[in-house]
Structure formats: structure tokens, C-alpha cells
């Protein structure tokens, strides 16, 4: 799955709940360069709506995709600037 | 542009023809400065619009009431917002390094508790209710209060402790987590609220 987006880094936030997936995603994105793609793997079902809301409301990031697979919610976030 | 030049020449030749377009050097300079000033303030206003501001006033110090301001504050910081959480009265205990680790859930007067008030009033029930909640929080993967405070401070959330209530509760500035802002009062909080897009009282 990750090869589809050529992910630069994977962030594992499995078992963590709100607001951790968002806060850690933001921190991980800060450490990346423009053009990099972050893969976020979460078990928090609220992360589907939250990551989307965060990406919409935040400059310099673009949500490429969100994949729901059983109990796993995987998000692909690109740093655009 | 060529017509402008033309009209200037005309005005010079015949000052009486159009007195509206005549400015002396000092007036022109003043106008130029005014234009620069306005351009600067527009640029400032545009930059200011980019960053949202939020002010939360945290007045409660029970275990359950410590969470909403910390969760909203740290999440808003992840959005890149400028966040102030002003802690006053029992809200101070959230920032108190020692007390924050022993915040209690009240079993009495809480209609969501599975026991009647008469039972909830038995000594030790608050402690038991708090332990149960802590266990659930751990199982759910929810962060602890201490973790959320550290996270908020790391992300630049301005956690403020109201100076008046610090003195009222006889706390010491050293009692609070490193990075907590002290020496602030209602005026500071109001000033940030006035500039904020979102203001919440918890």
C-alpha cells in the first residue's frame, strides 16, 4: 500500500486516541521536507474525520488518501510547502 | 502615463487651470508616507488573517474537566493556531505539577455515575471513581493529563496561570510546570480573547 504513494516516513499511532494521532502527525510533518509523504497508521476510528479536518484547515499539507482496513485506519499526508 | 505627464506640464504652465491637481513637495511627501503606512497595515492585516487565535478559560480542576481544554488546546496548536489557555480558580490545579497528578473525579452530584449520591458520598468513593476512570483512559489509549500538558507546552500553547488565584490559593510560582506563564491577569486574558476567533469557558 505504501509504495502507491512513495511514503517517506511511517508514523505508528496504533492504540492512541484523540488528540494524539493529530498532534503526532503535525509533529512528524514538521520534521519532513516539502514533497515528502507521511503514512499515518492509526486504530482510532475518529482519526478518519480528524485527519481530514486537520489537513483541510492546515496550510502546507495535502491529504492524499485514507484507507480503512478492518481496525486499521491509514492516512497519507503530503507536505506541500 | 503620458497624459499624466502632459497634465503636470500644463499645470506648471498655467497654475490656475486645475488647482485640484496641485501639490507642493511637502504635501506629496506626506501623501507618499501615508500610502506606505496603509500598505504596511494592509500587509499586517493579511498576515494576521492566516493564523487563527483561540483563548480558553479553564476554571475547573476536577479530573474530567482538565481534559477538554488540554485536548482542544493541543489540537489547535497542531493546526498552527495561536492558543492561550488561561487557568483560574480550580483550573490552576491542572498546571500545578503535584496536584495535576492527583486530580479527582467527583462521584457526588454526577448523574453519570452508576451509584446513587448517598453511596457516592461515602469516603473514598471519589478516589475509587477516579481510579476507574484512569484505568479506562489507559485502556482506551487516551493520554494522561501530564502528557497533554507537556505536549501542549512543546507545541507552543501558552498555558497561563492567573496571578490573583495563585496568591488566593497560596501557591508558589515554582509549583507549576516549567513553561507555564505566571504574572498574568484578567486584562491579559481579555486582550487575547478580543483578538481571538474562538473563545471558550470551561
Coordinates of C-alpha atoms in Angstrom, one line a residue:
Chain A
X1 CA 0.0 0.0 0.0
X2 CA 2.7 2.4 1.0
X3 CA 4.5 2.0 -2.4
X4 CA 1.5 3.6 -4.1
X5 CA 2.4 7.0 -2.6
X6 CA 6.2 6.6 -2.2
X7 CA 6.0 7.3 1.5
X8 CA 9.0 9.0 3.1
X9 CA 8.1 8.0 6.7
X10 CA 5.5 5.9 8.6
X11 CA 4.0 7.2 11.8
X12 CA 2.6 4.5 14.1
X13 CA -0.1 5.8 16.4
X14 CA -1.9 2.5 16.8
X15 CA -3.6 2.3 20.2
X16 CA -3.6 6.0 20.7
X17 CA -6.7 8.1 20.8
X18 CA -7.7 11.8 20.2
X19 CA -5.8 14.1 20.1
X20 CA -2.6 12.0 19.7
X21 CA -3.0 11.0 16.1
X22 CA -3.4 14.6 15.0
X23 CA -0.7 16.1 17.3
X24 CA 1.8 13.4 16.4
X25 CA 1.0 13.8 12.7
X26 CA 1.6 17.5 12.9
X27 CA 5.0 16.9 14.7
X28 CA 6.0 14.3 12.1
X29 CA 5.1 16.6 9.2
X30 CA 7.2 19.4 10.8
X31 CA 10.3 17.1 10.5
X32 CA 9.7 16.3 6.8
X33 CA 10.6 18.3 3.7
X34 CA 8.3 19.7 1.0
X35 CA 7.2 16.9 -1.3
X36 CA 7.5 14.2 1.3
X37 CA 4.6 11.9 2.1
X38 CA 3.8 10.7 5.6
X39 CA 1.9 7.5 6.2
X40 CA -0.1 7.5 9.5
X41 CA -1.3 4.2 10.8
X42 CA -4.0 4.5 13.5
X43 CA -6.6 2.4 15.2
X44 CA -8.7 5.4 16.3
X45 CA -11.8 5.5 14.1
X46 CA -12.1 9.2 14.8
X47 CA -8.8 9.8 13.0
X48 CA -10.7 9.4 9.7
X49 CA -12.6 12.6 10.3
X50 CA -9.9 14.3 12.4
X51 CA -7.0 13.9 9.9
X52 CA -9.2 15.2 7.1
X53 CA -10.3 18.2 9.2
X54 CA -6.8 18.9 10.2
X55 CA -5.4 18.6 6.7
X56 CA -8.2 20.9 5.3
X57 CA -7.6 23.5 7.9
X58 CA -3.8 23.5 7.8
X59 CA -1.6 25.2 5.2
X60 CA 1.2 23.3 3.6
X61 CA -0.3 19.8 3.8
X62 CA -2.5 17.8 1.5
X63 CA -4.4 14.6 2.3
X64 CA -3.8 12.2 -0.5
X65 CA -5.8 9.2 0.7
X66 CA -7.4 7.5 3.7
X67 CA -7.7 3.7 3.7
X68 CA -9.9 1.8 6.1
X69 CA -8.9 -1.9 6.6
X70 CA -10.6 -3.7 9.5
X71 CA -9.4 -1.9 12.6
X72 CA -6.6 0.0 10.9
X73 CA -7.0 3.5 9.5
X74 CA -4.1 4.5 7.3
X75 CA -3.7 8.1 6.1
X76 CA -1.4 9.5 3.5
X77 CA -0.4 13.1 4.1
X78 CA 1.8 15.1 1.8
X79 CA 3.8 18.1 2.9
X80 CA 3.4 20.6 0.1
X81 CA 5.5 23.5 1.3
Chain B
X1 CA 1.0 57.7 -18.2
X2 CA 1.8 60.1 -21.0
X3 CA -1.4 62.1 -20.3
X4 CA -0.3 62.4 -16.6
X5 CA 3.0 64.0 -17.7
X6 CA 1.1 66.2 -20.0
X7 CA -1.3 67.5 -17.4
X8 CA 1.6 68.2 -15.0
X9 CA 3.3 70.3 -17.6
X10 CA 0.0 72.1 -18.3
X11 CA -0.5 72.7 -14.6
X12 CA 3.0 74.1 -14.3
X13 CA 2.4 76.4 -17.2
X14 CA -0.9 77.6 -16.0
X15 CA -1.4 77.1 -12.2
X16 CA -4.9 78.4 -12.4
X17 CA -6.2 75.8 -14.8
X18 CA -6.8 73.0 -12.3
X19 CA -6.0 73.8 -8.7
X20 CA -7.1 70.3 -7.5
X21 CA -4.0 68.6 -9.0
X22 CA -1.5 71.0 -7.5
X23 CA 0.5 69.6 -4.5
X24 CA 3.6 71.1 -3.1
X25 CA 6.6 68.9 -2.3
X26 CA 5.7 68.6 1.4
X27 CA 2.2 67.5 0.6
X28 CA 3.4 65.0 -1.9
X29 CA 5.9 63.6 0.6
X30 CA 3.1 63.3 3.3
X31 CA 0.9 61.5 0.8
X32 CA 3.6 59.1 -0.1
X33 CA 4.3 58.3 3.6
X34 CA 0.6 57.8 4.2
X35 CA 0.4 55.4 1.2
X36 CA 3.4 53.5 2.6
X37 CA 1.7 53.3 6.0
X38 CA -1.5 52.0 4.6
X39 CA 0.2 49.4 2.5
X40 CA 2.1 48.2 5.6
X41 CA -1.1 47.9 7.7
X42 CA -2.8 46.0 4.9
X43 CA 0.2 43.6 4.7
X44 CA 0.0 43.2 8.5
X45 CA -3.8 42.5 8.4
X46 CA -3.3 39.9 5.7
X47 CA -0.6 38.1 7.6
X48 CA -2.7 38.2 10.7
X49 CA -5.6 36.6 9.0
X50 CA -3.6 33.5 8.2
X51 CA -3.2 32.5 11.9
X52 CA -6.3 31.7 13.9
X53 CA -6.4 32.5 17.5
X54 CA -8.1 30.7 20.4
X55 CA -8.5 31.5 24.0
X56 CA -9.8 29.0 26.5
X57 CA -10.5 29.9 30.1
X58 CA -10.1 26.9 32.3
X59 CA -11.8 27.3 35.7
X60 CA -12.3 23.7 36.8
X61 CA -9.8 21.4 38.5
X62 CA -11.5 18.1 38.5
X63 CA -10.0 15.1 36.6
X64 CA -12.7 15.1 33.9
X65 CA -12.7 18.9 33.4
X66 CA -9.0 19.0 32.9
X67 CA -9.2 17.1 29.6
X68 CA -11.3 19.4 27.3
X69 CA -9.1 22.5 27.4
X70 CA -5.9 20.3 27.1
X71 CA -7.2 18.3 24.2
X72 CA -8.6 21.3 22.3
X73 CA -5.5 23.4 23.0
X74 CA -3.0 20.8 21.8
X75 CA -5.1 20.0 18.7
X76 CA -5.5 23.7 17.9
X77 CA -1.7 24.1 18.1
X78 CA -1.4 21.2 15.6
X79 CA -3.5 23.4 13.3
X80 CA -0.8 26.1 13.8
X81 CA -3.2 28.3 15.8
X82 CA -2.0 30.8 18.4
X83 CA -3.5 29.3 21.6
X84 CA -3.8 30.7 25.1
X85 CA -5.3 28.7 27.9
X86 CA -5.9 31.0 30.9
X87 CA -6.2 28.9 34.1
X88 CA -8.0 30.4 37.1
X89 CA -9.5 29.2 40.4
X90 CA -9.5 25.4 40.4
X91 CA -8.3 25.4 36.8
X92 CA -4.9 26.3 38.3
X93 CA -4.6 22.7 39.7
X94 CA -4.2 21.4 36.1
X95 CA -0.9 23.4 35.8
X96 CA 0.2 22.5 39.4
X97 CA 2.9 19.9 38.9
X98 CA 2.0 17.9 42.0
X99 CA -1.8 18.5 42.1
X100 CA -2.2 17.7 38.4
X101 CA -1.2 14.1 39.1
X102 CA -3.9 13.7 41.8
X103 CA -6.9 15.4 40.2
X104 CA -10.2 13.7 41.3
X105 CA -13.4 12.8 39.6
X106 CA -16.3 13.7 41.8
X107 CA -18.7 10.8 42.4
X108 CA -21.3 13.0 44.2
X109 CA -23.6 15.1 42.1
X110 CA -22.6 13.4 39.0
X111 CA -25.7 11.9 37.4
X112 CA -23.5 9.8 35.1
X113 CA -22.1 7.8 38.0
X114 CA -23.6 4.3 38.3
X115 CA -24.2 4.8 42.1
X116 CA -26.7 7.0 43.9
X117 CA -25.5 10.1 45.6
X118 CA -25.9 8.6 49.1
X119 CA -23.4 5.9 48.1
X120 CA -21.2 8.3 46.2
X121 CA -20.8 10.4 49.4
X122 CA -19.1 7.5 51.3
X123 CA -15.5 8.4 52.0
X124 CA -13.1 7.1 49.4
X125 CA -15.7 7.0 46.6
X126 CA -14.1 9.9 44.7
X127 CA -10.8 8.1 44.8
X128 CA -12.4 4.9 43.5
X129 CA -14.3 6.7 40.7
X130 CA -11.1 8.4 39.7
X131 CA -9.1 5.1 39.6
X132 CA -11.8 3.5 37.5
X133 CA -11.7 6.4 35.1
X134 CA -7.9 6.3 35.0
X135 CA -8.0 2.6 34.1
X136 CA -10.4 3.3 31.3
X137 CA -8.3 6.1 30.0
X138 CA -5.3 3.9 29.9
X139 CA -7.1 1.1 28.2
X140 CA -8.5 3.5 25.6
X141 CA -5.1 4.8 24.7
X142 CA -6.1 8.3 25.9
X143 CA -3.2 10.4 27.0
X144 CA -2.6 11.3 30.7
X145 CA -3.1 14.9 31.9
X146 CA 0.7 15.2 32.4
X147 CA 1.4 14.0 28.8
X148 CA -1.1 16.5 27.4
X149 CA 0.4 19.4 29.4
X150 CA 3.9 18.5 28.2
X151 CA 2.6 18.1 24.6
X152 CA 0.8 21.5 24.8
X153 CA 3.9 23.3 26.1
X154 CA 6.1 21.6 23.4
X155 CA 3.8 22.8 20.7
X156 CA 3.8 26.4 21.9
X157 CA 0.4 26.6 23.7
X158 CA 0.6 29.4 26.1
X159 CA -0.6 27.9 29.4
X160 CA -1.3 30.9 31.7
X161 CA -1.8 30.8 35.5
X162 CA -3.9 33.6 36.8
X163 CA -1.7 35.6 39.3
X164 CA -4.6 36.6 41.6
X165 CA -5.7 33.0 42.1
X166 CA -2.1 31.8 42.6
X167 CA -2.0 34.1 45.6
X168 CA -5.5 33.3 46.7
X169 CA -4.8 29.5 46.7
X170 CA -1.4 30.3 48.3
X171 CA 0.5 28.5 45.5
X172 CA 4.1 29.3 44.6
X173 CA 5.2 30.1 41.0
X174 CA 7.6 27.2 41.3
X175 CA 4.7 24.8 41.9
X176 CA 3.8 24.9 38.2
X177 CA 5.2 23.0 35.2
X178 CA 8.2 24.7 33.6
X179 CA 7.0 26.8 30.7
X180 CA 3.7 27.9 32.4
X181 CA 3.2 31.7 32.2
X182 CA 2.6 33.4 35.5
X183 CA 2.1 37.0 36.4
X184 CA -0.9 37.5 34.2
X185 CA -4.4 38.6 35.0
X186 CA -7.9 39.2 33.6
X187 CA -6.7 42.1 31.4
X188 CA -4.2 39.9 29.6
X189 CA -6.8 37.2 29.1
X190 CA -9.4 39.7 27.8
X191 CA -6.9 41.2 25.4
X192 CA -6.2 37.8 23.8
X193 CA -9.9 37.0 23.8
X194 CA -10.7 40.2 21.9
X195 CA -8.2 39.2 19.2
X196 CA -9.3 35.5 19.2
X197 CA -11.5 33.8 16.6
X198 CA -12.6 31.3 19.3
X199 CA -13.2 31.9 23.0
X200 CA -14.3 29.1 25.3
X201 CA -15.0 29.0 29.0
X202 CA -14.5 25.5 30.5

